[in-house]
């Protein structure tokens, strides 16, 4: 094997699903496998066919899927004590899975041999040898995962190395050194791998967990020491604190270390894959993930923004486009004039640095943030703020008044909410009412009902998220409240914000901004076509 060649082994579909709150259906696993294949993953561990019907079904269905790059891998354990490999149902399930690559894990820590398996050390060596030798007569490639290897080596280095020698003598194709408990530090990983390489000649792999926040670093340093198979999961999903995060490892190998483990075009898809997997896992995509997180190339401080407008390299370690991500500038009370100019350019607003409106917008922004507004998650509201300051904002309707009633008639019955609203559009007045699931929902329904006859495009708008934050708990029920709304129309999403001591008023502000933003974008679209 080329000394600069590194193979990527994904275990999201097996080890990743052992993470808390993660559960993939068979359909999910098929979709994820296709995405992993698209970005050039070499091995995809599909699951443990001997452990549950879902994994068995996955291996049956994946056989009809044509993959371009990846080998599907079945995972299982060495045969059980007291059984020959050919008598073990788990070993048989691995062969019956239909894959030509099997990963077999076995004990390499003497503590686990004597305490967990309750057998002697020699018996364990024979189990490893016999299991691998038997599988090699049925499949073309066997990977041996030396479970708890680093802990075992620190406790009894001679015996841990004996388990690797047993795997090597049985003709395993790879030996993977596992930090199963995730407690080994980087310098220990390096020194132990050096020792292993003196005794073992077949290619080595690395599998580490993140219990000391070292999984990515340990994987990278293992590669530096000559390891050529890196196991991990998308977004670092996995048991306890997770596994090594392939979304960090892959760009680091390729961009920082010059190892062409995948192509440039495949690397550009890694952010998309990261977010796709988190969506199927039904988990929020962490903004702070390196390389692929929404905040990975986000800039907030005015000094930073001023610098990146001149040279992005000043505060960005790579070009975000290389990993399919993008540069973002945030708006807050930490902003400077550069933030305003950057956002103006992003919004297509013609604004020069010497324009006095820049200072005016900045002062208004800082005052509003002082009052409790937050524009990081409400860029729709901020774009409207800028256009109002520049007198480029059209007033689509005028509120003449609204009333919200919450009535509870009986102790055990739910409250009844109704909103009545009066608006003027041009020279027409619309007066209507609507009920809803609570006062805010009733108000939302009423304003839509009043305006949709004038602006039918509002029927496309859906409220996607509604967040309420109490800004000062010392004021109790009279505290100022911030409402953040995320809206979408199937083509794009936008955030808006409102702040008031009255939650209905705060919600109204955010709802009106959401409607204004949609109508503004529709008008811009019409003007660009004409």
Short mmCIF file of C-alpha atoms in Angstrom, two decimals:
data_model
loop_
_atom_site.label_atom_id
_atom_site.label_comp_id
_atom_site.label_asym_id
_atom_site.label_seq_id
_atom_site.Cartn_x
_atom_site.Cartn_y
_atom_site.Cartn_z
CA UNK A 1 0.00 0.00 0.00
CA UNK A 2 1.15 3.54 -0.82
CA UNK A 3 2.60 5.07 2.36
CA UNK A 4 0.48 8.18 1.76
CA UNK A 5 -2.78 6.29 1.18
CA UNK A 6 -5.37 6.32 3.96
CA UNK A 7 -8.64 4.40 3.89
CA UNK A 8 -11.77 5.83 5.55
CA UNK A 9 -14.03 3.51 7.50
CA UNK A 10 -17.42 4.81 8.62
CA UNK A 11 -19.28 3.17 11.50
CA UNK A 12 -22.18 5.64 11.83
CA UNK A 13 -24.70 2.91 11.00
CA UNK A 14 -23.42 0.67 13.79
CA UNK A 15 -21.36 2.45 16.46
CA UNK A 16 -23.05 5.78 15.73
CA UNK A 17 -26.48 4.34 16.52
CA UNK A 18 -25.23 3.43 20.00
CA UNK A 19 -25.27 7.13 20.83
CA UNK A 20 -28.08 8.38 23.04
CA UNK A 21 -31.25 9.50 21.19
CA UNK A 22 -30.08 8.05 17.85
CA UNK A 23 -32.15 5.44 16.06
CA UNK A 24 -32.07 4.92 12.29
CA UNK A 25 -34.65 2.95 10.35
CA UNK A 26 -33.54 0.56 7.60
CA UNK A 27 -34.57 3.22 5.07
CA UNK A 28 -32.45 5.82 6.90
CA UNK A 29 -29.44 3.52 6.86
CA UNK A 30 -29.77 2.92 3.12
CA UNK A 31 -29.96 6.68 2.45
CA UNK A 32 -26.94 7.38 4.66
CA UNK A 33 -24.93 4.61 3.00
CA UNK A 34 -25.59 6.20 -0.40
CA UNK A 35 -24.43 9.60 0.87
CA UNK A 36 -21.28 8.12 2.39
CA UNK A 37 -20.52 6.41 -0.91
CA UNK A 38 -20.92 9.73 -2.74
CA UNK A 39 -18.17 11.36 -0.67
CA UNK A 40 -15.75 8.49 -1.24
CA UNK A 41 -15.87 6.56 2.04
CA UNK A 42 -14.01 3.29 1.45
CA UNK A 43 -15.73 1.09 4.05
CA UNK A 44 -19.27 1.44 5.43
CA UNK A 45 -20.01 -0.69 8.47
CA UNK A 46 -23.69 -1.53 8.10
CA UNK A 47 -24.33 -3.12 11.48
CA UNK A 48 -24.22 -6.39 13.37
CA UNK A 49 -26.32 -8.92 11.43
CA UNK A 50 -26.32 -11.39 14.31
CA UNK A 51 -27.73 -8.92 16.84
CA UNK A 52 -31.09 -7.70 15.50
CA UNK A 53 -33.57 -8.10 12.60
CA UNK A 54 -33.15 -4.48 11.45
CA UNK A 55 -29.46 -4.93 10.66
CA UNK A 56 -30.20 -8.24 8.97
CA UNK A 57 -32.76 -6.48 6.74
CA UNK A 58 -30.26 -3.74 5.92
CA UNK A 59 -27.72 -6.26 4.62
CA UNK A 60 -30.40 -7.92 2.51
CA UNK A 61 -31.57 -4.64 0.95
CA UNK A 62 -28.17 -3.02 0.43
CA UNK A 63 -27.16 -5.87 -1.89
CA UNK A 64 -29.45 -4.45 -4.58
CA UNK A 65 -27.91 -0.96 -4.29
CA UNK A 66 -25.03 -0.20 -6.65
CA UNK A 67 -22.29 1.73 -4.83
CA UNK A 68 -19.45 3.48 -6.64
CA UNK A 69 -16.73 3.62 -3.99
CA UNK A 70 -17.60 1.85 -0.76
CA UNK A 71 -17.42 -1.71 0.49
CA UNK A 72 -20.24 -2.68 2.85
CA UNK A 73 -18.92 -4.31 6.03
CA UNK A 74 -20.65 -6.69 8.45
CA UNK A 75 -19.59 -6.40 12.09
CA UNK A 76 -19.55 -9.04 14.80
CA UNK A 77 -17.60 -10.71 17.57
CA UNK A 78 -15.21 -13.63 17.71
CA UNK A 79 -16.91 -16.93 18.42
CA UNK A 80 -18.25 -17.58 21.88
CA UNK A 81 -16.19 -19.61 24.36
CA UNK A 82 -16.96 -23.30 24.15
CA UNK A 83 -18.06 -23.15 20.50
CA UNK A 84 -16.18 -23.71 17.28
CA UNK A 85 -16.55 -20.85 14.76
CA UNK A 86 -18.67 -23.02 12.46
CA UNK A 87 -21.05 -23.69 15.38
CA UNK A 88 -21.50 -20.03 16.33
CA UNK A 89 -24.70 -18.38 15.04
CA UNK A 90 -23.11 -14.91 15.08
CA UNK A 91 -20.25 -16.06 12.86
CA UNK A 92 -22.76 -17.72 10.53
CA UNK A 93 -24.78 -14.48 10.37
CA UNK A 94 -21.65 -12.59 9.28
CA UNK A 95 -21.12 -15.00 6.40
CA UNK A 96 -24.82 -14.98 5.47
CA UNK A 97 -24.87 -11.16 5.36
CA UNK A 98 -23.48 -11.36 1.83
CA UNK A 99 -20.60 -8.93 2.36
CA UNK A 100 -17.09 -9.75 1.24
CA UNK A 101 -15.59 -7.72 4.10
CA UNK A 102 -16.17 -8.58 7.76
CA UNK A 103 -14.96 -6.76 10.85
CA UNK A 104 -14.49 -9.00 13.85
CA UNK A 105 -13.82 -7.63 17.32
CA UNK A 106 -11.99 -9.58 19.97
CA UNK A 107 -10.60 -9.01 23.45
CA UNK A 108 -7.08 -7.60 23.76
CA UNK A 109 -7.24 -6.47 27.41
CA UNK A 110 -6.52 -9.30 29.84
CA UNK A 111 -9.03 -7.83 32.32
CA UNK A 112 -11.87 -8.43 29.85
CA UNK A 113 -10.66 -11.94 29.07
CA UNK A 114 -10.63 -13.11 32.67
CA UNK A 115 -13.50 -11.00 34.05
CA UNK A 116 -15.95 -10.49 31.15
CA UNK A 117 -15.42 -13.73 29.19
CA UNK A 118 -14.35 -15.70 32.27
CA UNK A 119 -11.78 -17.74 30.34
CA UNK A 120 -8.00 -18.00 30.50
CA UNK A 121 -5.66 -15.94 28.32
CA UNK A 122 -4.61 -18.81 26.05
CA UNK A 123 -8.22 -19.68 25.28
CA UNK A 124 -8.82 -16.12 24.11
CA UNK A 125 -5.83 -16.27 21.74
CA UNK A 126 -7.20 -19.48 20.23
CA UNK A 127 -10.68 -17.92 19.83
CA UNK A 128 -9.18 -14.97 17.93
CA UNK A 129 -7.08 -17.21 15.68
CA UNK A 130 -9.82 -19.74 14.94
CA UNK A 131 -12.51 -17.11 14.27
CA UNK A 132 -10.39 -15.15 11.80
CA UNK A 133 -9.05 -18.24 10.06
CA UNK A 134 -12.57 -19.61 9.61
CA UNK A 135 -13.93 -16.34 8.22
CA UNK A 136 -10.99 -16.00 5.83
CA UNK A 137 -12.11 -19.23 4.18
CA UNK A 138 -15.53 -17.68 3.47
CA UNK A 139 -14.95 -13.96 2.77
CA UNK A 140 -12.20 -12.08 0.97
CA UNK A 141 -11.31 -9.52 3.65
CA UNK A 142 -11.27 -9.69 7.46
CA UNK A 143 -10.58 -6.68 9.67
CA UNK A 144 -9.73 -7.43 13.30
CA UNK A 145 -10.79 -4.78 15.83
CA UNK A 146 -8.61 -5.23 18.90
CA UNK A 147 -11.13 -4.02 21.46
CA UNK A 148 -9.72 -2.04 24.43
CA UNK A 149 -6.25 -2.44 22.95
CA UNK A 150 -4.68 0.70 24.43
CA UNK A 151 -6.00 0.04 27.95
CA UNK A 152 -4.87 -3.56 27.59
CA UNK A 153 -1.40 -2.50 26.44
CA UNK A 154 -0.99 -0.14 29.38
CA UNK A 155 -1.97 -2.96 31.76
CA UNK A 156 -0.20 -5.92 30.11
CA UNK A 157 1.65 -4.97 26.92
CA UNK A 158 2.98 -8.45 26.25
CA UNK A 159 -0.46 -10.06 26.23
CA UNK A 160 -2.10 -7.32 24.16
CA UNK A 161 0.58 -7.80 21.52
CA UNK A 162 -0.01 -11.56 21.62
CA UNK A 163 -3.65 -10.98 20.60
CA UNK A 164 -2.47 -8.98 17.59
CA UNK A 165 0.01 -11.70 16.65
CA UNK A 166 -2.79 -14.28 16.78
CA UNK A 167 -4.81 -12.15 14.33
CA UNK A 168 -1.80 -11.69 12.07
CA UNK A 169 -1.01 -15.42 12.03
CA UNK A 170 -4.66 -16.15 11.12
CA UNK A 171 -4.17 -13.90 8.04
CA UNK A 172 -6.32 -10.92 9.05
CA UNK A 173 -6.08 -8.18 6.39
CA UNK A 174 -6.14 -5.30 8.87
CA UNK A 175 -5.62 -4.94 12.60
CA UNK A 176 -7.45 -1.98 14.14
CA UNK A 177 -6.18 -0.64 17.46
CA UNK A 178 -9.17 0.45 19.56
CA UNK A 179 -9.32 3.01 22.35
CA UNK A 180 -12.75 1.73 23.33
CA UNK A 181 -13.01 3.68 26.60
CA UNK A 182 -11.68 6.87 25.00
CA UNK A 183 -9.27 7.59 27.83
CA UNK A 184 -5.90 7.34 26.07
CA UNK A 185 -3.98 10.57 25.51
CA UNK A 186 -2.29 11.58 22.28
CA UNK A 187 1.31 11.00 23.37
CA UNK A 188 0.33 7.51 24.61
CA UNK A 189 -1.31 6.70 21.26
CA UNK A 190 1.89 7.62 19.43
CA UNK A 191 4.30 5.71 21.65
CA UNK A 192 2.13 2.56 21.74
CA UNK A 193 1.69 2.51 17.95
CA UNK A 194 5.49 2.73 17.59
CA UNK A 195 5.78 -0.38 19.77
CA UNK A 196 3.10 -2.23 17.80
CA UNK A 197 4.80 -1.53 14.48
CA UNK A 198 7.95 -3.23 15.73
CA UNK A 199 6.00 -6.47 16.20
CA UNK A 200 3.19 -6.39 13.61
CA UNK A 201 3.72 -6.20 9.86
CA UNK A 202 0.17 -6.11 8.45
CA UNK A 203 -1.62 -2.75 7.92
CA UNK A 204 -2.96 -1.02 11.02
CA UNK A 205 -6.15 0.91 11.68
CA UNK A 206 -7.34 3.20 14.48
CA UNK A 207 -10.71 3.34 16.28
CA UNK A 208 -11.01 5.84 19.13
CA UNK A 209 -13.75 7.27 21.31
CA UNK A 210 -14.04 10.85 22.50
CA UNK A 211 -14.29 10.57 26.28
CA UNK A 212 -11.33 12.93 26.78
CA UNK A 213 -12.16 15.12 23.73
CA UNK A 214 -9.10 13.61 22.03
CA UNK A 215 -10.65 11.35 19.38
CA UNK A 216 -9.86 13.49 16.33
CA UNK A 217 -6.36 14.38 17.57
CA UNK A 218 -5.63 10.74 18.41
CA UNK A 219 -6.79 9.62 14.95
CA UNK A 220 -4.64 12.23 13.20
CA UNK A 221 -1.55 11.35 15.24
CA UNK A 222 -2.15 7.66 14.55
CA UNK A 223 -1.98 8.45 10.83
CA UNK A 224 1.26 10.36 11.46
CA UNK A 225 2.61 7.15 12.99
CA UNK A 226 1.74 5.11 9.90
CA UNK A 227 -1.81 3.90 10.55
CA UNK A 228 -3.64 3.56 7.23
CA UNK A 229 -7.27 2.83 8.16
CA UNK A 230 -9.23 5.45 10.13
CA UNK A 231 -12.55 4.53 11.69
CA UNK A 232 -15.08 7.12 12.81
CA UNK A 233 -18.62 8.41 12.48
CA UNK A 234 -20.35 11.38 10.89
CA UNK A 235 -20.58 14.24 13.42
CA UNK A 236 -18.82 12.05 15.97
CA UNK A 237 -22.04 10.23 16.91
CA UNK A 238 -21.51 7.25 19.18
CA UNK A 239 -21.72 5.75 22.63
CA UNK A 240 -21.15 7.98 25.69
CA UNK A 241 -19.19 10.99 24.39
CA UNK A 242 -19.10 9.70 20.83
CA UNK A 243 -16.57 8.44 18.30
CA UNK A 244 -13.91 10.19 16.26
CA UNK A 245 -15.64 12.71 13.99
CA UNK A 246 -14.96 11.93 10.33
CA UNK A 247 -16.26 15.39 9.36
CA UNK A 248 -13.20 16.82 11.12
CA UNK A 249 -10.75 14.05 10.29
CA UNK A 250 -11.32 13.97 6.53
CA UNK A 251 -10.71 17.70 5.83
CA UNK A 252 -7.71 17.66 8.17
CA UNK A 253 -6.15 14.71 6.36
CA UNK A 254 -6.78 16.17 2.92
CA UNK A 255 -6.25 19.91 3.41
CA UNK A 256 -3.78 20.06 6.29
CA UNK A 257 -1.77 16.89 5.66
CA UNK A 258 -2.03 16.58 1.88
CA UNK A 259 -3.44 13.04 2.01
CA UNK A 260 -5.84 12.51 -0.89
CA UNK A 261 -8.25 10.21 0.91
CA UNK A 262 -11.15 11.64 -1.16
CA UNK A 263 -11.38 13.99 -4.15
CA UNK A 264 -11.78 17.77 -4.00
CA UNK A 265 -15.34 17.49 -5.33
CA UNK A 266 -16.24 14.87 -2.74
CA UNK A 267 -14.82 17.07 0.02
CA UNK A 268 -17.20 19.87 -1.02
CA UNK A 269 -20.13 17.60 -0.09
CA UNK A 270 -19.03 16.91 3.48
CA UNK A 271 -21.06 19.75 5.05
CA UNK A 272 -24.15 18.56 3.20
CA UNK A 273 -23.60 14.97 4.41
CA UNK A 274 -23.03 16.13 8.00
CA UNK A 275 -26.34 18.01 8.03
CA UNK A 276 -28.15 15.21 6.19
CA UNK A 277 -27.17 12.64 8.81
CA UNK A 278 -28.14 14.93 11.71
CA UNK A 279 -31.52 15.46 10.05
CA UNK A 280 -32.15 11.71 9.77
CA UNK A 281 -30.93 11.28 13.36
CA UNK A 282 -33.53 13.91 14.33
CA UNK A 283 -30.86 15.84 16.22
CA UNK A 284 -30.03 19.55 15.90
CA UNK A 285 -26.93 20.13 13.79
CA UNK A 286 -24.33 21.60 16.14
CA UNK A 287 -23.36 25.07 14.94
CA UNK A 288 -19.92 24.79 16.52
CA UNK A 289 -18.76 21.68 14.63
CA UNK A 290 -15.36 22.33 13.01
CA UNK A 291 -15.40 22.67 9.21
CA UNK A 292 -19.12 21.83 8.76
CA UNK A 293 -20.92 23.76 11.51
CA UNK A 294 -22.92 26.88 10.71
CA UNK A 295 -20.61 28.88 12.99
CA UNK A 296 -17.35 27.38 11.66
CA UNK A 297 -16.77 30.43 9.45
CA UNK A 298 -19.03 32.95 11.23
CA UNK A 299 -17.61 36.31 12.36
CA UNK A 300 -19.11 38.61 14.97
CA UNK A 301 -16.50 41.03 16.30
CA UNK A 302 -16.07 44.24 14.30
CA UNK A 303 -12.27 43.90 14.16
CA UNK A 304 -12.59 40.40 12.71
CA UNK A 305 -15.13 41.46 10.09
CA UNK A 306 -13.03 44.44 9.03
CA UNK A 307 -10.09 42.08 8.49
CA UNK A 308 -11.91 39.34 6.57
CA UNK A 309 -13.42 41.91 4.20
CA UNK A 310 -9.85 42.63 3.15
CA UNK A 311 -8.37 39.13 3.41
CA UNK A 312 -10.45 36.17 4.66
CA UNK A 313 -7.24 34.35 5.61
CA UNK A 314 -6.87 36.72 8.57
CA UNK A 315 -9.54 34.83 10.54
CA UNK A 316 -10.29 31.71 8.47
CA UNK A 317 -7.91 28.75 8.46
CA UNK A 318 -9.28 27.43 5.13
CA UNK A 319 -11.66 28.60 2.42
CA UNK A 320 -15.11 27.45 3.63
CA UNK A 321 -16.14 26.53 0.08
CA UNK A 322 -13.59 23.71 0.08
CA UNK A 323 -15.78 21.80 2.55
CA UNK A 324 -19.10 23.04 1.15
CA UNK A 325 -19.60 25.61 3.89
CA UNK A 326 -19.84 29.41 3.66
CA UNK A 327 -18.59 32.55 5.33
CA UNK A 328 -21.11 34.36 7.55
CA UNK A 329 -21.08 37.70 9.34
CA UNK A 330 -23.21 38.06 12.46
CA UNK A 331 -24.95 41.18 13.65
CA UNK A 332 -24.90 42.11 17.34
CA UNK A 333 -23.87 44.84 19.77
CA UNK A 334 -20.27 43.71 19.12
CA UNK A 335 -20.61 44.76 15.48
CA UNK A 336 -18.68 47.54 13.82
CA UNK A 337 -19.22 49.44 10.59
CA UNK A 338 -17.62 46.57 8.65
CA UNK A 339 -20.41 44.23 9.79
CA UNK A 340 -23.02 46.68 8.47
CA UNK A 341 -21.26 47.07 5.12
CA UNK A 342 -20.82 43.30 4.76
CA UNK A 343 -24.52 42.65 5.42
CA UNK A 344 -25.55 45.47 3.08
CA UNK A 345 -23.57 43.81 0.30
CA UNK A 346 -25.08 40.42 1.17
CA UNK A 347 -28.60 41.90 1.04
CA UNK A 348 -27.91 43.67 -2.26
CA UNK A 349 -28.12 47.13 -0.65
CA UNK A 350 -25.89 49.84 -2.13
CA UNK A 351 -24.14 51.39 0.86
CA UNK A 352 -20.75 53.11 0.94
CA UNK A 353 -18.44 53.19 3.95
CA UNK A 354 -18.64 57.00 4.21
CA UNK A 355 -22.43 57.07 4.10
CA UNK A 356 -23.72 58.57 7.40
CA UNK A 357 -26.45 55.92 7.38
CA UNK A 358 -23.82 53.32 8.31
CA UNK A 359 -23.26 55.00 11.67
CA UNK A 360 -27.01 55.55 12.08
CA UNK A 361 -27.79 51.86 11.50
CA UNK A 362 -24.97 50.78 13.82
CA UNK A 363 -26.19 53.03 16.65
CA UNK A 364 -29.75 51.81 16.20
CA UNK A 365 -28.55 48.19 16.21
CA UNK A 366 -26.61 48.62 19.45
CA UNK A 367 -29.56 50.37 21.13
CA UNK A 368 -31.99 47.64 20.08
CA UNK A 369 -29.63 44.90 21.28
CA UNK A 370 -29.35 46.77 24.59
CA UNK A 371 -33.15 46.63 24.82
CA UNK A 372 -33.08 42.86 24.33
CA UNK A 373 -33.35 42.40 20.56
CA UNK A 374 -31.05 39.81 19.03
CA UNK A 375 -30.36 39.76 15.31
CA UNK A 376 -28.01 36.76 14.99
CA UNK A 377 -31.01 34.49 14.48
CA UNK A 378 -33.21 37.20 12.97
CA UNK A 379 -31.52 38.41 9.81
CA UNK A 380 -34.92 39.03 8.24
CA UNK A 381 -35.63 41.67 10.88
CA UNK A 382 -32.17 43.17 10.43
CA UNK A 383 -32.55 43.51 6.66
CA UNK A 384 -35.86 45.29 7.25
CA UNK A 385 -34.18 47.54 9.84
CA UNK A 386 -31.54 48.55 7.30
CA UNK A 387 -34.07 49.25 4.57
CA UNK A 388 -36.23 51.32 6.91
CA UNK A 389 -33.19 53.39 7.90
CA UNK A 390 -32.38 53.94 4.22
CA UNK A 391 -36.05 54.68 3.41
CA UNK A 392 -36.13 51.72 1.03
CA UNK A 393 -38.86 49.88 2.89
CA UNK A 394 -42.39 49.83 1.51
CA UNK A 395 -45.27 49.70 3.99
CA UNK A 396 -47.47 46.88 2.74
CA UNK A 397 -50.25 47.37 5.29
CA UNK A 398 -51.19 49.51 8.28
CA UNK A 399 -52.46 48.12 11.56
CA UNK A 400 -55.56 49.92 12.79
CA UNK A 401 -55.86 47.72 15.86
CA UNK A 402 -56.13 44.22 17.24
CA UNK A 403 -57.69 42.55 20.27
CA UNK A 404 -56.88 39.13 21.69
CA UNK A 405 -59.28 37.36 24.04
CA UNK A 406 -58.49 34.31 26.15
CA UNK A 407 -61.55 32.85 27.82
CA UNK A 408 -61.85 29.86 30.14
CA UNK A 409 -65.40 28.80 30.94
CA UNK A 410 -64.91 25.68 33.06
CA UNK A 411 -62.19 24.38 35.35
CA UNK A 412 -61.47 21.28 33.29
CA UNK A 413 -61.95 22.75 29.82
CA UNK A 414 -59.08 24.25 27.78
CA UNK A 415 -58.95 28.04 27.31
CA UNK A 416 -60.51 29.53 24.17
CA UNK A 417 -58.40 32.06 22.22
CA UNK A 418 -59.71 34.51 19.64
CA UNK A 419 -58.02 37.43 17.88
CA UNK A 420 -59.80 40.30 16.11
CA UNK A 421 -57.80 42.54 13.79
CA UNK A 422 -58.32 45.59 11.58
CA UNK A 423 -55.80 46.55 8.88
CA UNK A 424 -55.68 48.98 5.97
CA UNK A 425 -54.18 47.93 2.63
CA UNK A 426 -54.15 50.87 0.23
CA UNK A 427 -57.58 52.45 0.59
CA UNK A 428 -59.29 49.23 1.74
CA UNK A 429 -59.94 48.26 5.34
CA UNK A 430 -60.16 44.63 6.35
CA UNK A 431 -61.72 43.70 9.70
CA UNK A 432 -61.67 40.01 10.60
CA UNK A 433 -61.26 37.49 13.41
CA UNK A 434 -59.77 34.03 13.91
CA UNK A 435 -59.41 31.48 16.65
CA UNK A 436 -56.24 29.57 17.46
CA UNK A 437 -54.39 27.22 19.75
CA UNK A 438 -53.45 29.96 22.20
CA UNK A 439 -53.39 33.76 21.82
CA UNK A 440 -50.30 33.98 19.60
CA UNK A 441 -51.60 31.34 17.20
CA UNK A 442 -54.98 33.14 17.07
CA UNK A 443 -53.23 36.44 16.24
CA UNK A 444 -51.11 34.72 13.58
CA UNK A 445 -54.24 33.21 12.00
CA UNK A 446 -56.07 36.55 12.10
CA UNK A 447 -53.33 38.60 10.41
CA UNK A 448 -52.94 35.97 7.69
CA UNK A 449 -56.70 35.82 7.15
CA UNK A 450 -56.82 39.62 6.82
CA UNK A 451 -53.92 39.90 4.38
CA UNK A 452 -54.11 36.80 2.18
CA UNK A 453 -56.90 38.28 0.03
CA UNK A 454 -54.51 41.13 -0.88
CA UNK A 455 -51.31 39.08 -0.90
CA UNK A 456 -52.12 35.44 -1.81
CA UNK A 457 -48.39 34.57 -1.75
CA UNK A 458 -48.62 34.63 2.06
CA UNK A 459 -50.39 31.25 1.85
CA UNK A 460 -46.94 29.75 1.15
CA UNK A 461 -45.51 30.98 4.47
CA UNK A 462 -45.27 28.52 7.34
CA UNK A 463 -44.10 29.21 10.88
CA UNK A 464 -41.25 26.71 11.37
CA UNK A 465 -40.04 27.60 14.86
CA UNK A 466 -41.16 29.83 17.74
CA UNK A 467 -38.83 30.57 20.64
CA UNK A 468 -39.53 32.67 23.75
CA UNK A 469 -36.80 33.98 26.06
CA UNK A 470 -37.38 35.82 29.34
CA UNK A 471 -34.74 38.55 29.43
CA UNK A 472 -34.79 39.51 33.12
CA UNK A 473 -36.11 36.97 35.60
CA UNK A 474 -35.99 39.45 38.51
CA UNK A 475 -39.09 41.18 37.12
CA UNK A 476 -41.11 37.97 37.34
CA UNK A 477 -44.22 37.83 35.16
CA UNK A 478 -43.65 41.46 34.14
CA UNK A 479 -40.24 40.75 32.59
CA UNK A 480 -39.29 41.74 29.07
CA UNK A 481 -39.74 38.87 26.62
CA UNK A 482 -37.92 38.17 23.36
CA UNK A 483 -39.69 36.18 20.66
CA UNK A 484 -37.70 34.65 17.79
CA UNK A 485 -39.64 33.25 14.84
CA UNK A 486 -38.31 31.18 11.96
CA UNK A 487 -40.52 31.19 8.87
CA UNK A 488 -40.27 29.51 5.49
CA UNK A 489 -42.04 29.29 2.15
CA UNK A 490 -40.61 26.01 0.85
CA UNK A 491 -37.84 27.85 -1.01
CA UNK A 492 -36.07 29.75 1.76
CA UNK A 493 -36.22 30.42 5.50
CA UNK A 494 -35.82 33.63 7.49
CA UNK A 495 -35.76 34.70 11.13
CA UNK A 496 -37.50 37.66 12.77
CA UNK A 497 -37.57 39.05 16.31
CA UNK A 498 -39.76 41.05 18.68
CA UNK A 499 -39.21 42.33 22.24
CA UNK A 500 -41.73 43.63 24.77
CA UNK A 501 -42.95 43.22 28.35
CA UNK A 502 -46.10 41.88 26.68
CA UNK A 503 -45.55 38.53 24.96
CA UNK A 504 -48.44 39.23 22.56
CA UNK A 505 -46.80 42.49 21.44
CA UNK A 506 -43.38 40.81 21.08
CA UNK A 507 -44.99 38.06 19.01
CA UNK A 508 -46.81 40.64 16.89
CA UNK A 509 -43.54 42.43 16.08
CA UNK A 510 -41.90 39.18 14.97
CA UNK A 511 -44.97 38.06 12.98
CA UNK A 512 -45.26 41.39 11.15
CA UNK A 513 -41.55 41.36 10.27
CA UNK A 514 -41.94 37.83 8.93
CA UNK A 515 -44.82 38.90 6.67
CA UNK A 516 -43.03 42.11 5.62
CA UNK A 517 -39.90 40.16 4.72
CA UNK A 518 -41.82 37.71 2.53
CA UNK A 519 -43.66 40.51 0.70
CA UNK A 520 -40.43 42.48 0.26
CA UNK A 521 -38.70 39.48 -1.32
CA UNK A 522 -41.66 38.85 -3.63
CA UNK A 523 -41.56 42.49 -4.74
CA UNK A 524 -37.79 42.33 -5.34
CA UNK A 525 -38.35 39.19 -7.43
CA UNK A 526 -41.01 40.92 -9.54
CA UNK A 527 -38.81 43.98 -10.11
CA UNK A 528 -35.85 41.83 -11.21
CA UNK A 529 -38.05 40.12 -13.83
CA UNK A 530 -39.42 43.38 -15.24
#
